[in-house]
Short mmCIF file of C-alpha atoms in Angstrom, two decimals:
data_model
loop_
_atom_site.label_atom_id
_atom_site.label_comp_id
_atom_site.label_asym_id
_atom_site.label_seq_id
_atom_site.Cartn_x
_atom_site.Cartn_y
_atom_site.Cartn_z
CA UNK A 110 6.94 3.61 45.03
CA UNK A 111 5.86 7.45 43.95
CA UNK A 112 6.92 8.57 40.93
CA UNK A 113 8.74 11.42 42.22
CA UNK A 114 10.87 8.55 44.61
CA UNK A 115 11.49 6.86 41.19
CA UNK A 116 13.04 9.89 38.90
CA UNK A 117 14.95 10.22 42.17
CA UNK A 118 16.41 7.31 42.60
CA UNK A 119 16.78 7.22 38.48
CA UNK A 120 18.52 10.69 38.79
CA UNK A 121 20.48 9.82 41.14
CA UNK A 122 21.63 6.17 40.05
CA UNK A 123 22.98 8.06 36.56
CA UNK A 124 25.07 10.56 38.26
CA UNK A 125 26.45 7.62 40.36
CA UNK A 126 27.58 6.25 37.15
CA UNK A 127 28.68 9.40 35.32
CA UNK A 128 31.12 9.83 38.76
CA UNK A 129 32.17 6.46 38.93
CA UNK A 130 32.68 5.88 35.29
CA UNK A 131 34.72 9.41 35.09
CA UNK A 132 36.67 8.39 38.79
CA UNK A 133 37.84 4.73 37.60
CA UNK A 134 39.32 6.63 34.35
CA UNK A 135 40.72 9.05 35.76
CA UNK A 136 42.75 6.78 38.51
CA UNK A 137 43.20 4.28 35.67
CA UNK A 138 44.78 6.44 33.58
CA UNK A 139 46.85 8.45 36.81
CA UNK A 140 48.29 4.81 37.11
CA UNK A 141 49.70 4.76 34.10
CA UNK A 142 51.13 7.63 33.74
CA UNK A 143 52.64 6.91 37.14
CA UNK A 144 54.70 3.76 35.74
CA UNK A 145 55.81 5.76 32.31
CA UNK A 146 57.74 8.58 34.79
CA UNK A 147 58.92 5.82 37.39
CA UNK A 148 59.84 3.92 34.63
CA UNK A 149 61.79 6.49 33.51
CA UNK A 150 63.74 6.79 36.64
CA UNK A 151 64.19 3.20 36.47
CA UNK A 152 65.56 3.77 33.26
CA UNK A 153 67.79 6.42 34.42
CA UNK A 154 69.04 4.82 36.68
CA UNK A 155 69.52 1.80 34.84
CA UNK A 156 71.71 3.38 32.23
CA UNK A 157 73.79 4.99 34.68
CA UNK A 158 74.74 1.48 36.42
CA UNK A 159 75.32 0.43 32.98
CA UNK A 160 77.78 2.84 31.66
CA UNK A 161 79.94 2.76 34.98
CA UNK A 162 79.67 -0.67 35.08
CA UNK A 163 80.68 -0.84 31.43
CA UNK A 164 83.64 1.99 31.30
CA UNK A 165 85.24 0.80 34.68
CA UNK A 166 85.08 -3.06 33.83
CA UNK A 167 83.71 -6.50 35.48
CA UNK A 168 86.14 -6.13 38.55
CA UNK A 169 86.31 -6.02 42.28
CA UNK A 170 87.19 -2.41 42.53
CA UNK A 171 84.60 -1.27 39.66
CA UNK A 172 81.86 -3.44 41.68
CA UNK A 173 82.85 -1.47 45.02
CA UNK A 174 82.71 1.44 43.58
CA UNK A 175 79.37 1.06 42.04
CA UNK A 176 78.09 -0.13 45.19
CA UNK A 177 79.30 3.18 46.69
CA UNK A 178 76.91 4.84 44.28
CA UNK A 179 74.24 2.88 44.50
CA UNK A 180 74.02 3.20 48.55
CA UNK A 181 74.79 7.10 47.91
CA UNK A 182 71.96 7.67 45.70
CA UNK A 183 69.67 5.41 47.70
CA UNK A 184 67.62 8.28 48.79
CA UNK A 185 66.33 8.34 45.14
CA UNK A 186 64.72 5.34 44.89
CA UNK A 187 63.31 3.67 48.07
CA UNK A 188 63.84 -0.24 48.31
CA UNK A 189 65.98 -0.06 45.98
CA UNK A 190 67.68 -3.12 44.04
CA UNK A 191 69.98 -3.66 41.81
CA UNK A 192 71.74 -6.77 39.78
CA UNK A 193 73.87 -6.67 36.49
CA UNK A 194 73.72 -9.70 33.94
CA UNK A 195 76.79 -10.47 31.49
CA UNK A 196 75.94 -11.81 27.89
CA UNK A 197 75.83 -15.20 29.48
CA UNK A 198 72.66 -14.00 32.09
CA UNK A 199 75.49 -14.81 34.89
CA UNK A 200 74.60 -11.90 37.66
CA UNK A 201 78.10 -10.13 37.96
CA UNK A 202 76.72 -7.74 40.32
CA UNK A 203 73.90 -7.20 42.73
CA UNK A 204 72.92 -4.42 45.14
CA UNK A 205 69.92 -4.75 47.84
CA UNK A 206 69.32 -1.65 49.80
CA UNK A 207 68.60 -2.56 53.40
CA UNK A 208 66.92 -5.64 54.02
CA UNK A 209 65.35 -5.89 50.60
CA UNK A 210 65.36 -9.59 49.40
CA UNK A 211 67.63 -9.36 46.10
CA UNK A 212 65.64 -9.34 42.58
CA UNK A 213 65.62 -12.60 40.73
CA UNK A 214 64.14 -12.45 37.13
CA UNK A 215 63.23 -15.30 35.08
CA UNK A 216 65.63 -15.93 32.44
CA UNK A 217 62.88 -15.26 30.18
CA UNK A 218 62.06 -11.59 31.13
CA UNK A 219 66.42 -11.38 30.12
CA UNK A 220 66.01 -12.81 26.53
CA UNK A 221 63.18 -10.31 26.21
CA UNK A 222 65.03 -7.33 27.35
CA UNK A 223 67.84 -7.87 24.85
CA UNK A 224 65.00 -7.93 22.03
CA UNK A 225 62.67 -5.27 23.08
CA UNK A 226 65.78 -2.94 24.74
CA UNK A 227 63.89 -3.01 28.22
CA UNK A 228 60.93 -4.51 29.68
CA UNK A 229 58.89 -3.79 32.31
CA UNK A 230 57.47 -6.29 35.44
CA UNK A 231 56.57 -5.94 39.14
CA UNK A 232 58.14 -7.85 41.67
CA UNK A 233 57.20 -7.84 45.78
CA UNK A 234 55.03 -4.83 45.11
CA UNK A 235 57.82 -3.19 43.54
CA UNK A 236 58.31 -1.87 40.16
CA UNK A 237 61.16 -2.80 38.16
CA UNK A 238 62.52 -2.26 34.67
CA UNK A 239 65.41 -5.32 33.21
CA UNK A 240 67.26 -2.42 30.74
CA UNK A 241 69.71 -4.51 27.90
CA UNK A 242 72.74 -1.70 27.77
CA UNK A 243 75.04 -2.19 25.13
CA UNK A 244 78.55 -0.51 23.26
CA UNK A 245 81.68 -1.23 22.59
CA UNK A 246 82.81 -2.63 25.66
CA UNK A 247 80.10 -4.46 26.60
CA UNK A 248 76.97 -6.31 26.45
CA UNK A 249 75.23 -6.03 29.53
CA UNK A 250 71.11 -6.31 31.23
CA UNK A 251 70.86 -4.15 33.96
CA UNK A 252 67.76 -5.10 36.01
CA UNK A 253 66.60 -2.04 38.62
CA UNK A 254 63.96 -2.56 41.19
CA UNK A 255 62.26 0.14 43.92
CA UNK A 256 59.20 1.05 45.65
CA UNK A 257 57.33 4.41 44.03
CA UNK A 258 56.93 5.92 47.56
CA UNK A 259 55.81 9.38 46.13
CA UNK A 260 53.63 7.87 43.27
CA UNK A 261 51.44 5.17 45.33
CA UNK A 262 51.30 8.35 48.17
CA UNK A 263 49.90 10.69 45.13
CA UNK A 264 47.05 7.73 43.79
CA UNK A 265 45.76 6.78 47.41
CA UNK A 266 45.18 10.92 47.44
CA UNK A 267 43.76 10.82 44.68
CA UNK A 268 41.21 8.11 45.50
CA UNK A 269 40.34 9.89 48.83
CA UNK A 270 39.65 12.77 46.89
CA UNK A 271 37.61 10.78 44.30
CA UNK A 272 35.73 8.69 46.78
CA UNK A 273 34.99 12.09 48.91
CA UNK A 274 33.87 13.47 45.21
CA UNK A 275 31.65 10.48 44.76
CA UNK A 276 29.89 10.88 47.89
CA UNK A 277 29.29 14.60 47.62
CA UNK A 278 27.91 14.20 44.02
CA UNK A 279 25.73 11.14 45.01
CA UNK A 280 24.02 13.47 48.15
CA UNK A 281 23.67 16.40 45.53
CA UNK A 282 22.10 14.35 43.20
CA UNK A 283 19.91 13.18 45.73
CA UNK A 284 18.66 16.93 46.41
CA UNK A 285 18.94 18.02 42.83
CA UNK A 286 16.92 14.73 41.82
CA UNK A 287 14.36 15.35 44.54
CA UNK A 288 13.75 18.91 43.63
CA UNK A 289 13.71 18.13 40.14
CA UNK A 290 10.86 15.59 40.43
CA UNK A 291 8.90 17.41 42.82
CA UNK A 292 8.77 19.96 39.96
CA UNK A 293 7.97 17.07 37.29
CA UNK A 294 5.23 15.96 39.51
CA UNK A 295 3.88 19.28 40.78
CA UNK A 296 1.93 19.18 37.07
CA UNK A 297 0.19 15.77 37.46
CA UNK A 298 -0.53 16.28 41.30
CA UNK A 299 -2.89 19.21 39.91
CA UNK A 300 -4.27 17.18 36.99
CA UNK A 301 -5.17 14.50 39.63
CA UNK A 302 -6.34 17.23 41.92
CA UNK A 303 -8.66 18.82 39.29
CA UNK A 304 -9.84 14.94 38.15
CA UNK A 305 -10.97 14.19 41.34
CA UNK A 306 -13.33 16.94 41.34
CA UNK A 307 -14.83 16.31 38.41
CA UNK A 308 -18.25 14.63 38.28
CA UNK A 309 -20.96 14.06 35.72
CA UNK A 310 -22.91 17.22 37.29
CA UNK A 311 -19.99 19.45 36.40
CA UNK A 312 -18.16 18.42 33.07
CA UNK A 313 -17.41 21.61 32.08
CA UNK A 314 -14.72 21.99 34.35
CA UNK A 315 -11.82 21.80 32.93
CA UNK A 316 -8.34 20.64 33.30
CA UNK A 317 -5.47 23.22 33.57
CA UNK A 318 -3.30 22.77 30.95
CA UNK A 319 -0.72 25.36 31.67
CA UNK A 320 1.31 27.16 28.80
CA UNK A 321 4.64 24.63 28.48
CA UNK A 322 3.71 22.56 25.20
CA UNK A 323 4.66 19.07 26.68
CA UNK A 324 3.30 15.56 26.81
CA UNK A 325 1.68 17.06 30.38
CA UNK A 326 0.33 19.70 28.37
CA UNK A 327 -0.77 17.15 25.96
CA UNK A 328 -1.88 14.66 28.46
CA UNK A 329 -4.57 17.68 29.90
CA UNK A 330 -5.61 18.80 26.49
CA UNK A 331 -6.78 15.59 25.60
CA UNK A 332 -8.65 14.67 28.97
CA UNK A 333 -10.56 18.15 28.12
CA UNK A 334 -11.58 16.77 24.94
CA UNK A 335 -12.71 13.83 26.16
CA UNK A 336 -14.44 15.72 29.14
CA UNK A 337 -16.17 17.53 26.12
CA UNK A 338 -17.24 14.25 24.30
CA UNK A 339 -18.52 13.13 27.53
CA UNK A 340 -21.13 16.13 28.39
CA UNK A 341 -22.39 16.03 24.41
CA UNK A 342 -22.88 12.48 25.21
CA UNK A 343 -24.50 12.85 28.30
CA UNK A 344 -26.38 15.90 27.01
CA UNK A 345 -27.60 13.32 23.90
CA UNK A 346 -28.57 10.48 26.16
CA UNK A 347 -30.74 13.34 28.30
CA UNK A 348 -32.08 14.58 25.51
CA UNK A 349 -32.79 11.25 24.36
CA UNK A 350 -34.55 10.21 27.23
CA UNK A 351 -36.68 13.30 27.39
CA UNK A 352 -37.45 13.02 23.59
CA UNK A 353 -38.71 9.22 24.42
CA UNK A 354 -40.63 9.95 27.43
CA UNK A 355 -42.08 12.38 25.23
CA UNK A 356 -42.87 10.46 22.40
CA UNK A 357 -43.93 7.00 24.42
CA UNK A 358 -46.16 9.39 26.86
CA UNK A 359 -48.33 11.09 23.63
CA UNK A 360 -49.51 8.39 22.16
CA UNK A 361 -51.04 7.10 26.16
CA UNK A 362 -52.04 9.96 26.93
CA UNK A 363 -54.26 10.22 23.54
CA UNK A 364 -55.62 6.76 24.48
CA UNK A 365 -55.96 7.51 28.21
CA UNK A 366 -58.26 10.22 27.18
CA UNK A 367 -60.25 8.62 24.71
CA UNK A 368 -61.08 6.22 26.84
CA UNK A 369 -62.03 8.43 29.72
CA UNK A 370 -64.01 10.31 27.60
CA UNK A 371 -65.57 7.09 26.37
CA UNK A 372 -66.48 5.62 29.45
CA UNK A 373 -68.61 8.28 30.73
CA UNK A 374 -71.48 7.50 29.37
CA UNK A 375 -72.97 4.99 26.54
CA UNK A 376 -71.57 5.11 22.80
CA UNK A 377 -72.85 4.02 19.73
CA UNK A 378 -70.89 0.89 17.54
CA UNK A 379 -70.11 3.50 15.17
CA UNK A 380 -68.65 5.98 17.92
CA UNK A 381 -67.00 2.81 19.72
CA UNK A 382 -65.53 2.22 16.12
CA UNK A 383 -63.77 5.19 16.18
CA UNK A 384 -62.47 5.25 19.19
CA UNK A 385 -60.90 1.61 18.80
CA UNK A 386 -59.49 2.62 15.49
CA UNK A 387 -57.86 5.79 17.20
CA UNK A 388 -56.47 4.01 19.51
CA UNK A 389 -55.18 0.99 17.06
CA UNK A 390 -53.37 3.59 15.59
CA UNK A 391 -51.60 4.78 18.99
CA UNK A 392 -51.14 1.72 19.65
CA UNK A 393 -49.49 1.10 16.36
CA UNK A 394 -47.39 4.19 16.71
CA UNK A 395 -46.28 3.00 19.87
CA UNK A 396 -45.03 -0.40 18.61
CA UNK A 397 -43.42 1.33 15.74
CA UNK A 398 -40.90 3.90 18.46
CA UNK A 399 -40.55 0.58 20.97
CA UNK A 400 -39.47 -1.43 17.52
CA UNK A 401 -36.91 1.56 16.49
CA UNK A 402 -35.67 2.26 20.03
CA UNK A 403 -34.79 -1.48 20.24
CA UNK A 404 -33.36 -1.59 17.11
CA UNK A 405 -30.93 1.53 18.33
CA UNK A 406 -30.30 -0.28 21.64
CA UNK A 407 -28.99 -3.52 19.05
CA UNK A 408 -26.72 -1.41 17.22
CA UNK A 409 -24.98 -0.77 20.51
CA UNK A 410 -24.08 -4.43 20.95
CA UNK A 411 -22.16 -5.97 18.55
CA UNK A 412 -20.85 -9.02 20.14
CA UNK A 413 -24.57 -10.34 19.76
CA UNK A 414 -24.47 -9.80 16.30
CA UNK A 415 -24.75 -12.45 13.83
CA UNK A 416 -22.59 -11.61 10.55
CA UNK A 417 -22.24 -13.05 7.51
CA UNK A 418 -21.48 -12.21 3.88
CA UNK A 419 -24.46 -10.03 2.24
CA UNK A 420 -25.31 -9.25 -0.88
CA UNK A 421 -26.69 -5.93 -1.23
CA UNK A 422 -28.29 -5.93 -4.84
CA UNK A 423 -30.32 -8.52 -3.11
CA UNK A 424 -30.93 -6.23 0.11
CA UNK A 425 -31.97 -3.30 -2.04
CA UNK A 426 -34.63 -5.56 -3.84
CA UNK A 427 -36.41 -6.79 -1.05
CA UNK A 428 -36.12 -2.87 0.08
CA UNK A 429 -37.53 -1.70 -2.80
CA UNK A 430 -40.88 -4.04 -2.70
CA UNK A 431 -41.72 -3.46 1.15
CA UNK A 432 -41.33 0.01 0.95
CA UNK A 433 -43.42 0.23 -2.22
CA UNK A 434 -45.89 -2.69 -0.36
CA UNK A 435 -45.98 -0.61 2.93
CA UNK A 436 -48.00 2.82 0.40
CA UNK A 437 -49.21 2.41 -2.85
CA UNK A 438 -48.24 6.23 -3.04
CA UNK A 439 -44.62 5.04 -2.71
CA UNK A 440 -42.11 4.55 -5.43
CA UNK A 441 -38.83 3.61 -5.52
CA UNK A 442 -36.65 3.17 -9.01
CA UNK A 443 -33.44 0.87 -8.77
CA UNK A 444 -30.50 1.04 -10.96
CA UNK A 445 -27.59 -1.20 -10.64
CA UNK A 446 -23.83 -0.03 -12.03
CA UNK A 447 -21.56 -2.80 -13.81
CA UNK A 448 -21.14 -5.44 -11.24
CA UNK A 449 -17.32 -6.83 -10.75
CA UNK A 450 -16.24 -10.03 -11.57
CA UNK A 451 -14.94 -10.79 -8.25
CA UNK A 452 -17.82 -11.81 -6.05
CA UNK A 453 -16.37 -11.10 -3.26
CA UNK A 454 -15.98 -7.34 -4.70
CA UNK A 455 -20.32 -7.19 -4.22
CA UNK A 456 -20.54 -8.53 -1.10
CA UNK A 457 -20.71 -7.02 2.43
CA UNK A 458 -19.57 -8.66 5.49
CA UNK A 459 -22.37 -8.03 7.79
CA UNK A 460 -25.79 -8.54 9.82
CA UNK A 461 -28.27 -9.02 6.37
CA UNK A 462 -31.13 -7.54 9.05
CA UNK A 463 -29.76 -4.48 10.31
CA UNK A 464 -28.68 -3.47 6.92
CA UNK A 465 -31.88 -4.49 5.37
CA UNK A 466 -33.31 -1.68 8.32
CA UNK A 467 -30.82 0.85 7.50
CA UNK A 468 -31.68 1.07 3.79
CA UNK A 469 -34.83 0.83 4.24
CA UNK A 470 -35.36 3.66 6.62
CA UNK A 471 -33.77 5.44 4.35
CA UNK A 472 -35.64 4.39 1.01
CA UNK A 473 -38.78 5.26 3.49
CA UNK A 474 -37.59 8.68 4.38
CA UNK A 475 -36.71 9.34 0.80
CA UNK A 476 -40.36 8.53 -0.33
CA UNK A 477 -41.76 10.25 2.47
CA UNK A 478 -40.36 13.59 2.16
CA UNK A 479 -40.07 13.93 -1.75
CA UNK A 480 -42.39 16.35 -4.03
CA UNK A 481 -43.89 13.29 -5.77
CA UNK A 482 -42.78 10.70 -3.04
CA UNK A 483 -40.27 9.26 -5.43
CA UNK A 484 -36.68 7.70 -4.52
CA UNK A 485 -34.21 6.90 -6.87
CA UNK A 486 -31.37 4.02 -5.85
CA UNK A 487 -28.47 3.61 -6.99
CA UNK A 488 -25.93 0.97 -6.84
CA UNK A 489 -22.12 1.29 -7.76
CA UNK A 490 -18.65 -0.83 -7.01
CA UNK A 491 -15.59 1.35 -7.31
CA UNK A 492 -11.85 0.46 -5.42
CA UNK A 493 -13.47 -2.31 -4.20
CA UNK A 494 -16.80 -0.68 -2.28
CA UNK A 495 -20.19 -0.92 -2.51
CA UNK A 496 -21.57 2.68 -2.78
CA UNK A 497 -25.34 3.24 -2.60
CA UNK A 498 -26.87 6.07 -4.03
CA UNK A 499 -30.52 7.26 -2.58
CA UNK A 500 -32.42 10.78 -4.20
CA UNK A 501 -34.99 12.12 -4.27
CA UNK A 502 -36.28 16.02 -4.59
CA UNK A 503 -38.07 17.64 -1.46
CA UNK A 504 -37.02 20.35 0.93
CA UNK A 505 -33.44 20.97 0.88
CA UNK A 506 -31.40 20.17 4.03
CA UNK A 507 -29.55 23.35 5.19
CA UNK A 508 -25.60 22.85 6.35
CA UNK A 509 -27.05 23.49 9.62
CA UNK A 510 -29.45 20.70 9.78
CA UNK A 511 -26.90 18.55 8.58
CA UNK A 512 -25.25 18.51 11.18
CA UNK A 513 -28.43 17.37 13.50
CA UNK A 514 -30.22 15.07 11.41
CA UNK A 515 -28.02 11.93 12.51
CA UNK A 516 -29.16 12.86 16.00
CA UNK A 517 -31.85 11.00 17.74
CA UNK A 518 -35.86 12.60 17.95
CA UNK A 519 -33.90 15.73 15.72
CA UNK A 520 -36.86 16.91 13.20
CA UNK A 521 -36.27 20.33 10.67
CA UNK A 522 -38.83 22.71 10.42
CA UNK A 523 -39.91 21.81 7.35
CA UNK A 524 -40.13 18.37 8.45
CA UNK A 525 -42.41 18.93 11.43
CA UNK A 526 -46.07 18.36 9.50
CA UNK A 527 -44.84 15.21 8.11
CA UNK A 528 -45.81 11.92 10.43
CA UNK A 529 -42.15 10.60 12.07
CA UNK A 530 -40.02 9.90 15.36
CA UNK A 531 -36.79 11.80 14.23
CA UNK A 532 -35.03 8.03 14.77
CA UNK A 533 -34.91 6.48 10.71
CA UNK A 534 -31.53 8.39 9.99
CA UNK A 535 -29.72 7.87 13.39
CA UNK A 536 -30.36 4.22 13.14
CA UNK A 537 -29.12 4.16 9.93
CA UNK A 538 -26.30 5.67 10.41
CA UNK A 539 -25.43 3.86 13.58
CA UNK A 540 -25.78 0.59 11.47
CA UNK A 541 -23.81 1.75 8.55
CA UNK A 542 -20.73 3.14 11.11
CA UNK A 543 -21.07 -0.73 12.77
CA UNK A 544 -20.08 -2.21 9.28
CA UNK A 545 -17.26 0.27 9.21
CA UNK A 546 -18.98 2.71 6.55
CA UNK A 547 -19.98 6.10 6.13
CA UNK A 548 -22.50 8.35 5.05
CA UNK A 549 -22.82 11.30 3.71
CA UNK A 550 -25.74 14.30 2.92
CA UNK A 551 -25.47 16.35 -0.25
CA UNK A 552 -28.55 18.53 -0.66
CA UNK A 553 -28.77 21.40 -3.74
CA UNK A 554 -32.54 22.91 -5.40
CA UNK A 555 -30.78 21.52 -8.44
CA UNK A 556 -29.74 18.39 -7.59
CA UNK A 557 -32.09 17.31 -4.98
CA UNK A 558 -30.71 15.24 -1.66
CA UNK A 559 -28.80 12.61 -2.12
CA UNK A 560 -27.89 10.41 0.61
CA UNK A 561 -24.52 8.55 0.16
CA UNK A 562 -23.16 5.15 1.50
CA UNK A 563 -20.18 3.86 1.38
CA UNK A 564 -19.25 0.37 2.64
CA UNK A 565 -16.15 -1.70 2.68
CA UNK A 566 -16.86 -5.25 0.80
CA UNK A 567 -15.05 -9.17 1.38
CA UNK A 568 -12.61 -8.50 -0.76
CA UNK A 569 -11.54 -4.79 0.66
CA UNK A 570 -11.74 -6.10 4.58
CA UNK A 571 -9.41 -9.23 2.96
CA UNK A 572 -7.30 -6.86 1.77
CA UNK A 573 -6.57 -5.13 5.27
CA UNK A 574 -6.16 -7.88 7.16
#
């Protein structure tokens, strides 16, 4: 069923019970206020029988003469009855308009009327009213019974006019419900119209939002947004692609011509040397982007991973001797802050590889672009993280390019002479947001850069769950 069929239906099913909650009370209480005024003329009645009955005496003459009354007023009160008890609940009188079977009330509705003064009960559709009438003369219960022509005529009105009521509202609500929803939907009909036109070529088309602040309004503002993450993403993964085409086809195309050059005629050993060794080093270069594009592709695939509980101080070590293995001209000094007593305050839940590359990609970079190719690292516990701490003093990074250098193939200006792919940093960061850290870039003439991570240990992820 449409949605615009549902709020409908919804509409419509409230105002069904709005009307039918508002008809039933309002019969309901018609109803009663239809026995309180017959009543009342039951009552009136009643005390009228009561007092004649009482002043003329419990005699043939006073009985005939009531019964005069009775059949004169008859008009009054339609099916009307009448019967007089004495003190002893012996009937001493009784009056039955037409062929109206005589009332007969249980001796139990009496002994209530001369405690309560009068009491109420129905009888053959009838209403009647057993009235205790007392004074000086007498002690007397004068039970009156009659059919309330005018007030059953006035309720079945008043349900014909209810039940018309109902109806009418019910078909408006229909309409009104209908009309209403076709408006609700009109908004979402034109977000699913302007969805269905939008493909990968053509991201930048937007949703229309319109100018009501509403969940609608929400609902489109937030499908732009994500329309928005989608092209940078796309235009990322393009410019990824081109950036490793480029990168994977320079180093062939350096040995493709070295060896066409070298195959036109005879070389010396010394010339065939050089070109082997020229080509050992593309070929090196090559294995060192395939190695750092598959490590990217791995950080994309976590369910693979294996994890485990790491100890960093131990990570940074083994960083520290590869990196200063991999160039003599390399040097990296390691501090270590006060360590906690809780182990589990050191340790990092984690893959112990893909950190390992993280840090050292960025030990490596730190060497690599420093003045004297010098890193410091630095390792502190505070709240129950393990921050790392790499500087070193080089070429400042500019707001700007921090902003970029996360981003795959990005290289500065400054870093352009300098041997690299541009893919160290995203890796690294890409690994360090997989063990649900962060890092950040501060970079001053003063200070140097220093390169900040931040990562949750055991006893912080305990913590959480």
């Amino acid at each position: 069923m449409k949605i615009k069929f549902k709020i409908t239906a919804l509409f419509a099913l409230l105002v069904t019970i709005i009307l039918l909650v508002l008809s039933i009370s309002v019969h309901y209480f018609t109803s009663l206020q239809r026995i309180e005024a017959f009543k009342k003329r039951l009552k009136g009645r009643a005390n009228n029988d009561g007092q004649l009955f009482s002043y003329m005496g419990d005699s043939d003459s006073s009985r005939a003469f009531l019964y005069h009354i009775d059949s004169a007023s008859a008009f009054t009160l339609s099916q009307k009855s009448v019967v007089i008890f004495d003190y002893l609940d012996r009937p001493v009188y009784r009056y039955n308009a037409g062929d109206i079977d005589s009332i007969i009330p249980d001796r139990e509705i009496l002994k209530q009327a001369r405690v309560k003064h009068d009491i109420y009960f129905t009888t053959n559709k009838r209403d009647a009213l057993a009235f205790h009438y007392t004074d000086n003369r007498s002690r007397i219960v004068v039970v009156v019974a009659a059919y309330d022509v005018d007030g059953w005529q006035r309720l079945k009105d008043l349900r014909d006019i209810l039940l018309t009521c109902l109806f009418i509202g019910i078909a408006i609500a229909l309409v009104v419900g209908y009309a209403f929803s076709v408006q609700l939907v009109k908004p979402i009909k034109q977000i699913i119209h302007d969805v269905k036109h939008i493909t990968s070529q053509n991201l930048t088309h937007h949703i229309q939002a319109g100018s009501t602040q509403d969940e609608l309004n929400q609902l489109a503002n937030t499908f732009n947004e994500l329309l928005d993450r989608l092209q940078e993403y796309f235009l990322v993964q393009r410019r990824f692609i081109s950036n490793a085409s480029h990168e994977l086809s320079t180093p062939l195309t350096s040995i493709l011509s070295q060896l066409e050059v070298t195959l036109q005629k005879k070389r010396s050993d010394e010339e065939y040397q050089q070109v082997i060794t020229s080509v050992h080093e593309d070929v090196q270069q090559m294995q060192q982007l395939t190695k750092s594009l598959l490590e990217i592709a791995k950080t994309g695939t976590e369910g693979g991973i294996e994890l485990s509980e790491v100890r960093i101080d131990e990570v940074l070590l083994k960083v520290t001797a590869d990196v200063q293995k991999n160039s003599d001209a390399y040097k990296v000094l390691l501090e270590f802050g006060d360590f906690p007593d809780d182990e589990k305050a050191f340790l990092v839940f984690g893959n112990v590889d893909l950190l390992y590359s993280s840090l050292r990609n960025i030990a490596d970079n730190g060497c690599k672009f420093s003045y004297d190719h010098q890193v410091m690292i630095n390792l502190l516990f505070e709240n129950d993280n393990v921050i790392i701490q790499f500087k070193n003093f080089g070429n400042t990074i500019t707001e700007a390019e921090t902003e970029h250098i996360f981003q795959p193939f990005y290289r500065s200006a400054t870093a352009s002479p300098i041997r690299g792919f541009g893919l160290g940093l995203p890796l690294a960061k890409r690994i360090i947001n997989m063990h649900k850290g962060t890092i950040k870039v501060n970079s001053s003439r003063e200070m140097g850069t220093i390169f900040t991570i931040i990562l949750p240990s055991v006893k912080a992820l305990a913590a959480k769950a």
